[in-house]
PDB file of C-alpha atoms in Angstrom:
ATOM      1  CA  MET N  28     -10.635 -34.401 -25.665  1.00 36.00           C
ATOM      2  CA  ASN N  29     -11.757 -35.708 -28.798  1.00 40.00           C
ATOM      3  CA  SER N  30     -13.546 -39.364 -28.733  1.00 36.00           C
ATOM      4  CA  GLN N  31     -11.738 -40.291 -31.934  1.00 39.00           C
ATOM      5  CA  ALA N  32      -8.334 -39.154 -30.371  1.00 38.00           C
ATOM      6  CA  PRO N  33      -6.278 -41.560 -27.104  1.00 37.00           C
ATOM      7  CA  GLY N  34      -7.791 -40.350 -23.252  1.00 39.00           C
ATOM      8  CA  PRO N  35      -4.852 -38.890 -21.679  1.00 37.00           C
ATOM      9  CA  GLY N  36      -4.519 -42.142 -19.538  1.00 38.00           C
ATOM     10  CA  ALA N  37      -3.249 -43.980 -22.859  1.00 36.00           C
ATOM     11  CA  SER N  38      -0.314 -44.527 -24.567  1.00 35.00           C
ATOM     12  CA  GLY N  39      -1.830 -44.298 -27.646  1.00 39.00           C
ATOM     13  CA  LEU N  40       0.487 -47.674 -29.130  1.00 35.00           C
ATOM     14  CA  GLY N  41      -2.200 -50.233 -28.130  1.00 40.00           C
ATOM     15  CA  THR N  42       0.657 -52.380 -27.108  1.00 42.00           C
ATOM     16  CA  GLY N  43       2.944 -53.062 -23.905  1.00 46.00           C
ATOM     17  CA  SER N  44       1.880 -53.761 -20.122  1.00 47.00           C
ATOM     18  CA  ALA N  45      -0.808 -52.906 -18.116  1.00 46.00           C
ATOM     19  CA  ALA N  46       1.103 -50.231 -16.544  1.00 47.00           C
ATOM     20  CA  GLU N  47       2.373 -48.908 -19.291  1.00 49.00           C
ATOM     21  CA  ALA N  48      -0.475 -48.449 -20.989  1.00 50.00           C
ATOM     22  CA  SER N  49      -2.094 -46.073 -17.914  1.00 64.00           C
ATOM     23  CA  ALA N  50       1.413 -44.546 -18.229  1.00 71.00           C
ATOM     24  CA  PRO N  51       0.848 -40.769 -19.244  1.00 76.00           C
ATOM     25  CA  SER N  52       2.561 -39.520 -23.108  1.00 80.00           C
ATOM     26  CA  ARG N  53       4.796 -37.344 -22.811  1.00 84.00           C
ATOM     27  CA  ILE N  54       2.849 -34.491 -24.402  1.00 83.00           C
ATOM     28  CA  GLU N  55       0.289 -35.197 -21.299  1.00 86.00           C
ATOM     29  CA  VAL N  56       2.908 -34.897 -19.019  1.00 90.00           C
ATOM     30  CA  LEU N  57       4.186 -31.775 -20.429  1.00 89.00           C
ATOM     31  CA  ALA N  58       0.558 -30.554 -20.651  1.00 87.00           C
ATOM     32  CA  GLN N  59       0.567 -31.420 -16.507  1.00 92.00           C
ATOM     33  CA  ILE N  60       3.396 -29.830 -16.194  1.00 94.00           C
ATOM     34  CA  GLY N  61       1.843 -26.894 -18.339  1.00 90.00           C
ATOM     35  CA  ASP N  62      -0.999 -26.916 -15.660  1.00 91.00           C
ATOM     36  CA  LEU N  63       0.948 -26.309 -13.044  1.00 95.00           C
ATOM     37  CA  ASP N  64       2.216 -22.893 -14.482  1.00 93.00           C
ATOM     38  CA  VAL N  65      -0.522 -21.540 -15.490  1.00 90.00           C
ATOM     39  CA  ARG N  66      -1.568 -22.661 -11.546  1.00 94.00           C
ATOM     40  CA  LEU N  67       1.693 -20.653 -10.415  1.00 95.00           C
ATOM     41  CA  ASP N  68       0.679 -17.487 -12.591  1.00 92.00           C
ATOM     42  CA  GLN N  69      -2.690 -17.829 -10.947  1.00 94.00           C
ATOM     43  CA  ILE N  70      -1.474 -17.542  -7.161  1.00 96.00           C
ATOM     44  CA  THR N  71       1.558 -14.721  -8.820  1.00 95.00           C
ATOM     45  CA  HIS N  72      -1.663 -12.558  -9.697  1.00 95.00           C
ATOM     46  CA  HIS N  73      -4.292 -13.355  -7.140  1.00 96.00           C
ATOM     47  CA  VAL N  74      -1.050 -12.191  -4.380  1.00 96.00           C
ATOM     48  CA  GLU N  75      -0.463  -9.176  -6.163  1.00 95.00           C
ATOM     49  CA  HIS N  76      -3.980  -8.026  -6.921  1.00 96.00           C
ATOM     50  CA  LEU N  77      -5.533  -8.618  -3.584  1.00 96.00           C
ATOM     51  CA  PRO N  78      -8.666  -6.129  -2.965  1.00 96.00           C
ATOM     52  CA  GLU N  79      -6.360  -5.384   0.422  1.00 96.00           C
ATOM     53  CA  ARG N  80      -4.033  -4.205  -1.517  1.00 96.00           C
ATOM     54  CA  ALA N  81      -6.657  -1.544  -3.111  1.00 96.00           C
ATOM     55  CA  VAL N  82      -7.775  -0.628   0.501  1.00 97.00           C
ATOM     56  CA  ARG N  83      -4.322  -0.345   1.588  1.00 97.00           C
ATOM     57  CA  ALA N  84      -3.864   2.234  -1.078  1.00 97.00           C
ATOM     58  CA  ASP N  85      -7.191   4.249   0.191  1.00 97.00           C
ATOM     59  CA  ILE N  86      -5.710   4.212   3.531  1.00 98.00           C
ATOM     60  CA  GLU N  87      -2.548   5.553   2.150  1.00 97.00           C
ATOM     61  CA  SER N  88      -4.240   8.211   0.388  1.00 98.00           C
ATOM     62  CA  GLU N  89      -6.156   9.092   3.297  1.00 97.00           C
ATOM     63  CA  MET N  90      -3.245   8.962   5.675  1.00 97.00           C
ATOM     64  CA  ARG N  91      -1.481  11.767   3.038  1.00 97.00           C
ATOM     65  CA  ALA N  92      -4.350  13.911   2.970  1.00 98.00           C
ATOM     66  CA  PHE N  93      -4.544  13.598   6.990  1.00 97.00           C
ATOM     67  CA  ALA N  94      -0.853  14.400   7.565  1.00 97.00           C
ATOM     68  CA  ALA N  95      -0.929  17.411   5.150  1.00 98.00           C
ATOM     69  CA  GLU N  96      -3.867  18.682   7.154  1.00 97.00           C
ATOM     70  CA  ALA N  97      -2.056  18.222  10.539  1.00 97.00           C
ATOM     71  CA  LYS N  98       0.740  20.152   8.870  1.00 97.00           C
ATOM     72  CA  VAL N  99      -1.347  23.448   8.603  1.00 98.00           C
ATOM     73  CA  LEU N 100      -2.863  22.831  11.614  1.00 97.00           C
ATOM     74  CA  ASP N 101       0.569  22.447  13.520  1.00 98.00           C
ATOM     75  CA  ALA N 102       1.902  25.642  11.666  1.00 98.00           C
ATOM     76  CA  GLN N 103      -1.228  27.275  12.647  1.00 97.00           C
ATOM     77  CA  ILE N 104      -0.987  26.393  16.274  1.00 97.00           C
ATOM     78  CA  ALA N 105       2.791  27.049  16.402  1.00 97.00           C
ATOM     79  CA  GLU N 106       2.274  30.709  15.862  1.00 97.00           C
ATOM     80  CA  LEU N 107      -0.392  31.452  18.108  1.00 97.00           C
ATOM     81  CA  GLU N 108       1.840  29.488  20.628  1.00 97.00           C
ATOM     82  CA  ARG N 109       4.330  31.651  19.848  1.00 97.00           C
ATOM     83  CA  GLN N 110       2.991  34.425  20.058  1.00 96.00           C
ATOM     84  CA  GLN N 111       1.244  33.615  22.811  1.00 97.00           C
ATOM     85  CA  ARG N 112       4.524  33.182  24.529  1.00 96.00           C
ATOM     86  CA  ARG N 113       5.807  36.497  23.404  1.00 96.00           C
ATOM     87  CA  HIS N 114       3.333  38.357  24.909  1.00 97.00           C
ATOM     88  CA  GLU N 115       3.365  36.229  27.734  1.00 96.00           C
ATOM     89  CA  ASP N 116       6.486  37.379  28.152  1.00 96.00           C
ATOM     90  CA  GLU N 117       6.268  40.985  27.819  1.00 96.00           C
ATOM     91  CA  VAL N 118       3.828  40.570  30.587  1.00 96.00           C
ATOM     92  CA  ALA N 119       6.260  38.754  32.820  1.00 96.00           C
ATOM     93  CA  ARG N 120       8.713  41.742  32.050  1.00 95.00           C
ATOM     94  CA  ILE N 121       5.544  44.623  33.264  1.00 94.00           C
ATOM     95  CA  GLU N 122       4.870  42.988  36.342  1.00 93.00           C
ATOM     96  CA  ALA N 123       8.670  43.083  37.358  1.00 93.00           C
ATOM     97  CA  LYS N 124       8.957  46.160  36.359  1.00 91.00           C
ATOM     98  CA  ARG N 125       5.735  47.138  38.171  1.00 90.00           C
ATOM     99  CA  ALA N 126       6.804  45.120  41.060  1.00 89.00           C
ATOM    100  CA  HIS N 127      10.234  47.375  41.384  1.00 86.00           C
ATOM    101  CA  ASN N 128       8.796  50.737  41.077  1.00 83.00           C
ATOM    102  CA  SER N 129       6.820  49.785  43.282  1.00 83.00           C
ATOM    103  CA  GLU N 130       9.674  49.496  46.060  1.00 81.00           C
ATOM    104  CA  ARG N 131      10.779  52.212  44.935  1.00 78.00           C
ATOM    105  CA  LEU N 132       8.085  54.503  45.646  1.00 74.00           C
ATOM    106  CA  TYR N 133       6.933  52.868  49.186  1.00 75.00           C
ATOM    107  CA  GLU N 134      10.957  53.018  49.611  1.00 66.00           C
ATOM    108  CA  SER N 135      11.489  55.795  52.869  1.00 53.00           C
ATOM    109  CA  HIS N 136      14.622  57.668  51.457  1.00 59.00           C
ATOM    110  CA  LEU N 137      11.840  58.597  48.370  1.00 60.00           C
ATOM    111  CA  THR N 138      11.173  62.088  48.719  1.00 60.00           C
ATOM    112  CA  SER N 139      10.870  63.644  45.551  1.00 73.00           C
ATOM    113  CA  PRO N 140       7.312  64.383  44.731  1.00 78.00           C
ATOM    114  CA  LYS N 141       8.341  64.610  41.025  1.00 81.00           C
ATOM    115  CA  GLU N 142      10.266  61.427  41.339  1.00 77.00           C
ATOM    116  CA  ALA N 143       7.110  59.926  43.251  1.00 78.00           C
ATOM    117  CA  GLU N 144       3.983  61.370  40.463  1.00 82.00           C
ATOM    118  CA  ALA N 145       6.930  59.810  37.750  1.00 84.00           C
ATOM    119  CA  LEU N 146       6.855  56.249  39.328  1.00 82.00           C
ATOM    120  CA  THR N 147       2.986  56.724  40.275  1.00 85.00           C
ATOM    121  CA  THR N 148       2.237  57.818  36.390  1.00 89.00           C
ATOM    122  CA  GLU N 149       4.255  55.356  34.812  1.00 90.00           C
ATOM    123  CA  ALA N 150       2.551  52.528  36.893  1.00 88.00           C
ATOM    124  CA  ALA N 151      -1.018  53.541  35.428  1.00 92.00           C
ATOM    125  CA  SER N 152       0.507  53.167  32.348  1.00 93.00           C
ATOM    126  CA  LEU N 153       2.460  49.897  32.438  1.00 93.00           C
ATOM    127  CA  ALA N 154      -1.494  48.396  34.353  1.00 93.00           C
ATOM    128  CA  ARG N 155      -3.081  49.693  31.086  1.00 94.00           C
ATOM    129  CA  ARG N 156      -0.345  47.426  29.384  1.00 94.00           C
ATOM    130  CA  GLN N 157      -0.656  44.585  30.363  1.00 94.00           C
ATOM    131  CA  THR N 158      -3.896  44.764  30.800  1.00 95.00           C
ATOM    132  CA  GLU N 159      -4.484  45.076  27.161  1.00 96.00           C
ATOM    133  CA  ILE N 160      -1.589  42.443  26.743  1.00 96.00           C
ATOM    134  CA  GLU N 161      -3.731  40.082  28.574  1.00 96.00           C
ATOM    135  CA  ASP N 162      -6.460  40.550  26.759  1.00 96.00           C
ATOM    136  CA  HIS N 163      -4.502  39.336  23.676  1.00 96.00           C
ATOM    137  CA  ILE N 164      -3.433  36.435  25.108  1.00 96.00           C
ATOM    138  CA  LEU N 165      -7.192  35.544  26.071  1.00 97.00           C
ATOM    139  CA  GLU N 166      -7.916  36.146  22.145  1.00 97.00           C
ATOM    140  CA  LEU N 167      -5.029  33.890  21.026  1.00 96.00           C
ATOM    141  CA  MET N 168      -6.197  31.229  23.127  1.00 96.00           C
ATOM    142  CA  GLU N 169      -9.906  31.264  22.561  1.00 96.00           C
ATOM    143  CA  GLY N 170      -8.200  30.686  18.486  1.00 96.00           C
ATOM    144  CA  LEU N 171      -6.204  27.957  19.607  1.00 97.00           C
ATOM    145  CA  GLU N 172      -9.492  26.366  21.190  1.00 97.00           C
ATOM    146  CA  PRO N 173     -11.052  25.465  17.798  1.00 97.00           C
ATOM    147  CA  LEU N 174      -7.096  24.541  16.264  1.00 97.00           C
ATOM    148  CA  ASN N 175      -6.610  22.282  19.400  1.00 97.00           C
ATOM    149  CA  ASP N 176      -9.913  20.379  18.831  1.00 98.00           C
ATOM    150  CA  ALA N 177      -9.854  20.491  14.927  1.00 98.00           C
ATOM    151  CA  ARG N 178      -6.056  18.714  15.570  1.00 97.00           C
ATOM    152  CA  ALA N 179      -7.139  15.749  18.254  1.00 98.00           C
ATOM    153  CA  ALA N 180     -10.037  15.253  15.874  1.00 98.00           C
ATOM    154  CA  LEU N 181      -7.983  14.565  13.541  1.00 98.00           C
ATOM    155  CA  ALA N 182      -5.212  12.299  15.675  1.00 98.00           C
ATOM    156  CA  ALA N 183      -8.030  10.233  16.585  1.00 98.00           C
ATOM    157  CA  ARG N 184      -9.205   9.944  12.709  1.00 97.00           C
ATOM    158  CA  GLN N 185      -5.255   9.211  11.867  1.00 97.00           C
ATOM    159  CA  SER N 186      -5.085   6.576  14.937  1.00 98.00           C
ATOM    160  CA  GLU N 187      -8.176   5.030  12.935  1.00 98.00           C
ATOM    161  CA  ALA N 188      -6.552   5.015   9.554  1.00 97.00           C
ATOM    162  CA  ARG N 189      -3.462   3.520  11.075  1.00 97.00           C
ATOM    163  CA  GLU N 190      -5.569   0.366  12.461  1.00 98.00           C
ATOM    164  CA  ARG N 191      -7.376  -0.284   9.274  1.00 97.00           C
ATOM    165  CA  MET N 192      -3.579   0.177   7.741  1.00 97.00           C
ATOM    166  CA  ASN N 193      -2.822  -2.397  10.092  1.00 98.00           C
ATOM    167  CA  VAL N 194      -5.750  -4.958   9.316  1.00 97.00           C
ATOM    168  CA  ALA N 195      -5.083  -4.888   5.580  1.00 97.00           C
ATOM    169  CA  ASP N 196      -1.205  -5.195   6.463  1.00 97.00           C
ATOM    170  CA  ALA N 197      -2.305  -8.672   8.377  1.00 98.00           C
ATOM    171  CA  SER N 198      -4.337  -9.647   5.888  1.00 97.00           C
ATOM    172  CA  ILE N 199      -1.863  -9.520   3.190  1.00 97.00           C
ATOM    173  CA  ALA N 200       0.453 -10.752   5.393  1.00 97.00           C
ATOM    174  CA  ALA N 201      -1.535 -13.981   5.863  1.00 97.00           C
ATOM    175  CA  ALA N 202      -2.340 -13.930   2.491  1.00 97.00           C
ATOM    176  CA  GLU N 203       0.948 -14.141   1.174  1.00 97.00           C
ATOM    177  CA  SER N 204       1.809 -16.503   3.303  1.00 97.00           C
ATOM    178  CA  GLN N 205      -0.819 -19.046   2.005  1.00 97.00           C
ATOM    179  CA  ALA N 206       0.618 -18.455  -1.261  1.00 97.00           C
ATOM    180  CA  ALA N 207       3.847 -19.159  -0.332  1.00 97.00           C
ATOM    181  CA  SER N 208       2.642 -22.466   0.651  1.00 97.00           C
ATOM    182  CA  GLU N 209       0.887 -23.174  -1.737  1.00 97.00           C
ATOM    183  CA  ARG N 210       3.323 -22.028  -4.147  1.00 97.00           C
ATOM    184  CA  SER N 211       5.907 -24.055  -2.051  1.00 97.00           C
ATOM    185  CA  GLU N 212       3.585 -27.093  -3.399  1.00 97.00           C
ATOM    186  CA  VAL N 213       2.975 -26.481  -6.775  1.00 98.00           C
ATOM    187  CA  LEU N 214       7.073 -26.309  -7.476  1.00 97.00           C
ATOM    188  CA  SER N 215       7.735 -29.182  -5.893  1.00 97.00           C
ATOM    189  CA  ALA N 216       4.799 -31.334  -7.858  1.00 97.00           C
ATOM    190  CA  ARG N 217       6.798 -29.219 -11.166  1.00 96.00           C
ATOM    191  CA  GLU N 218       9.826 -30.316 -10.377  1.00 97.00           C
ATOM    192  CA  SER N 219       8.721 -33.667 -10.228  1.00 96.00           C
ATOM    193  CA  LEU N 220       7.269 -33.729 -13.476  1.00 95.00           C
ATOM    194  CA  VAL N 221      10.100 -31.829 -15.434  1.00 96.00           C
ATOM    195  CA  ALA N 222      12.154 -34.643 -13.776  1.00 95.00           C
ATOM    196  CA  SER N 223      10.435 -37.295 -15.336  1.00 93.00           C
ATOM    197  CA  ALA N 224       9.251 -35.885 -18.198  1.00 92.00           C
ATOM    198  CA  ASP N 225      11.573 -35.705 -21.674  1.00 90.00           C
ATOM    199  CA  PRO N 226      14.021 -33.710 -21.567  1.00 93.00           C
ATOM    200  CA  SER N 227      13.769 -31.677 -25.407  1.00 90.00           C
ATOM    201  CA  LEU N 228       9.929 -31.165 -24.779  1.00 89.00           C
ATOM    202  CA  VAL N 229      11.022 -29.249 -21.507  1.00 92.00           C
ATOM    203  CA  THR N 230      13.696 -27.722 -23.672  1.00 92.00           C
ATOM    204  CA  VAL N 231      11.097 -26.351 -26.127  1.00 89.00           C
ATOM    205  CA  TYR N 232       8.334 -25.927 -23.658  1.00 89.00           C
ATOM    206  CA  GLU N 233      10.632 -23.797 -21.584  1.00 91.00           C
ATOM    207  CA  ARG N 234      11.898 -21.477 -24.988  1.00 90.00           C
ATOM    208  CA  ARG N 235       8.564 -21.340 -26.134  1.00 87.00           C
ATOM    209  CA  ARG N 236       7.186 -19.959 -22.522  1.00 88.00           C
ATOM    210  CA  THR N 237      10.345 -17.375 -22.395  1.00 87.00           C
ATOM    211  CA  ALA N 238       9.094 -15.798 -25.720  1.00 85.00           C
ATOM    212  CA  ALA N 239       5.700 -15.487 -25.429  1.00 81.00           C
ATOM    213  CA  ARG N 240       6.310 -13.822 -22.049  1.00 77.00           C
ATOM    214  CA  GLY N 241       2.651 -14.880 -20.717  1.00 74.00           C
ATOM    215  CA  ALA N 242       1.039 -15.869 -23.711  1.00 80.00           C
ATOM    216  CA  PRO N 243      -0.689 -19.188 -23.509  1.00 82.00           C
ATOM    217  CA  VAL N 244       1.976 -21.697 -25.121  1.00 86.00           C
ATOM    218  CA  LEU N 245       0.274 -25.136 -24.491  1.00 87.00           C
ATOM    219  CA  GLY N 246      -2.889 -26.215 -25.026  1.00 86.00           C
ATOM    220  CA  ARG N 247      -5.438 -28.816 -25.364  1.00 86.00           C
ATOM    221  CA  LEU N 248      -7.514 -29.387 -27.955  1.00 87.00           C
ATOM    222  CA  VAL N 249     -11.360 -30.015 -26.780  1.00 90.00           C
ATOM    223  CA  GLY N 250     -13.444 -31.387 -29.825  1.00 91.00           C
ATOM    224  CA  THR N 251     -12.566 -28.999 -32.595  1.00 91.00           C
ATOM    225  CA  THR N 252     -11.766 -25.857 -30.320  1.00 93.00           C
ATOM    226  CA  CYS N 253      -7.889 -25.044 -28.855  1.00 90.00           C
ATOM    227  CA  SER N 254      -8.149 -23.905 -25.652  1.00 88.00           C
ATOM    228  CA  ALA N 255      -5.153 -21.251 -25.926  1.00 87.00           C
ATOM    229  CA  CYS N 256      -6.724 -19.206 -28.032  1.00 88.00           C
ATOM    230  CA  HIS N 257     -10.517 -20.461 -28.181  1.00 90.00           C
ATOM    231  CA  LEU N 258     -10.604 -20.606 -31.869  1.00 91.00           C
ATOM    232  CA  GLU N 259     -11.616 -23.424 -34.447  1.00 91.00           C
ATOM    233  CA  VAL N 260      -9.002 -25.635 -35.886  1.00 90.00           C
ATOM    234  CA  SER N 261     -10.231 -26.396 -39.426  1.00 91.00           C
ATOM    235  CA  SER N 262     -11.285 -29.502 -40.512  1.00 90.00           C
ATOM    236  CA  VAL N 263      -8.514 -30.421 -42.163  1.00 91.00           C
ATOM    237  CA  ASP N 264      -6.587 -29.360 -39.518  1.00 90.00           C
ATOM    238  CA  TYR N 265      -8.145 -31.182 -36.797  1.00 89.00           C
ATOM    239  CA  GLU N 266      -7.795 -34.719 -39.158  1.00 89.00           C
ATOM    240  CA  GLN N 267      -3.836 -34.302 -39.928  1.00 90.00           C
ATOM    241  CA  ILE N 268      -3.546 -33.772 -35.933  1.00 88.00           C
ATOM    242  CA  LEU N 269      -5.991 -36.849 -35.246  1.00 86.00           C
ATOM    243  CA  HIS N 270      -3.666 -38.652 -37.367  1.00 87.00           C
ATOM    244  CA  LEU N 271       0.168 -37.787 -35.687  1.00 86.00           C
ATOM    245  CA  GLY N 272       1.639 -40.221 -32.696  1.00 80.00           C
ATOM    246  CA  PRO N 273       0.711 -39.806 -29.395  1.00 74.00           C
ATOM    247  CA  ASP N 274       4.214 -38.170 -28.680  1.00 73.00           C
ATOM    248  CA  GLU N 275       4.160 -36.524 -31.945  1.00 80.00           C
ATOM    249  CA  LEU N 276       4.019 -32.406 -31.722  1.00 83.00           C
ATOM    250  CA  ALA N 277       0.863 -30.783 -32.363  1.00 87.00           C
ATOM    251  CA  GLU N 278       0.528 -26.791 -32.582  1.00 88.00           C
ATOM    252  CA  CYS N 279      -2.909 -24.638 -33.298  1.00 89.00           C
ATOM    253  CA  PRO N 280      -2.733 -23.571 -37.071  1.00 90.00           C
ATOM    254  CA  GLN N 281      -4.586 -20.190 -34.797  1.00 86.00           C
ATOM    255  CA  CYS N 282      -2.490 -19.602 -32.731  1.00 87.00           C
ATOM    256  CA  GLY N 283       0.858 -21.722 -32.896  1.00 86.00           C
ATOM    257  CA  ALA N 284       0.655 -23.234 -29.195  1.00 87.00           C
ATOM    258  CA  LEU N 285       1.499 -26.922 -28.940  1.00 87.00           C
ATOM    259  CA  LEU N 286      -1.597 -29.169 -27.992  1.00 87.00           C
ATOM    260  CA  VAL N 287      -2.574 -31.733 -26.249  1.00 83.00           C
ATOM    261  CA  ARG N 288      -5.127 -34.293 -27.712  1.00 76.00           C
TER     262      ARG N 288
END
């Protein structure tokens, strides 16, 4: 605030009661509204750019990679298990066939040596085939073991990632709740200020704020510098601004922001 300009708590008129002298000017009330709007923007920016959101995004990326890896492992495991079941079913059929042949071979009415020889030959062939299939089943089981171990390890990593996700979500929720509480307080204070402000000034301010789309529309004159654009005002413009009444609107010649002085 410039030493030659009236302070934020002075009316700048030099007359009236003590209460009137201590009341903020119309421009100062508008500045206070602007300060609250800045705070609201800060709250929104803080919530939208919480570090936990970046952490959560990284965890989501991890989980997508885990899911893709799990899909490959599950497909490999499913294929080996399918082959194992198929071979186990074949072993069951062979065992049933061998049992049937054994019963026939030892039936009391079986008297044909040729038939007995055929059953014996088939039994030996079935036994060899069963051994081959069972060996293959063992190979499949050996192949499944590292895949199941890898899938279990991956499941543990997925579970740990979900736990970290839950922690990040809880932190985000807490920050959002705190921000919502603060936003409510700021909005309440803003509503009170707007009710006490000059409606015409509020209309000008709101119109400019909408058009600016986030750019500063109100600043304070700190010495000869505009706080909105941080540029110095020329000495000629500075003198003209100083001679304005306390309730007269002043604009920064550099950025066009309304100036509080």
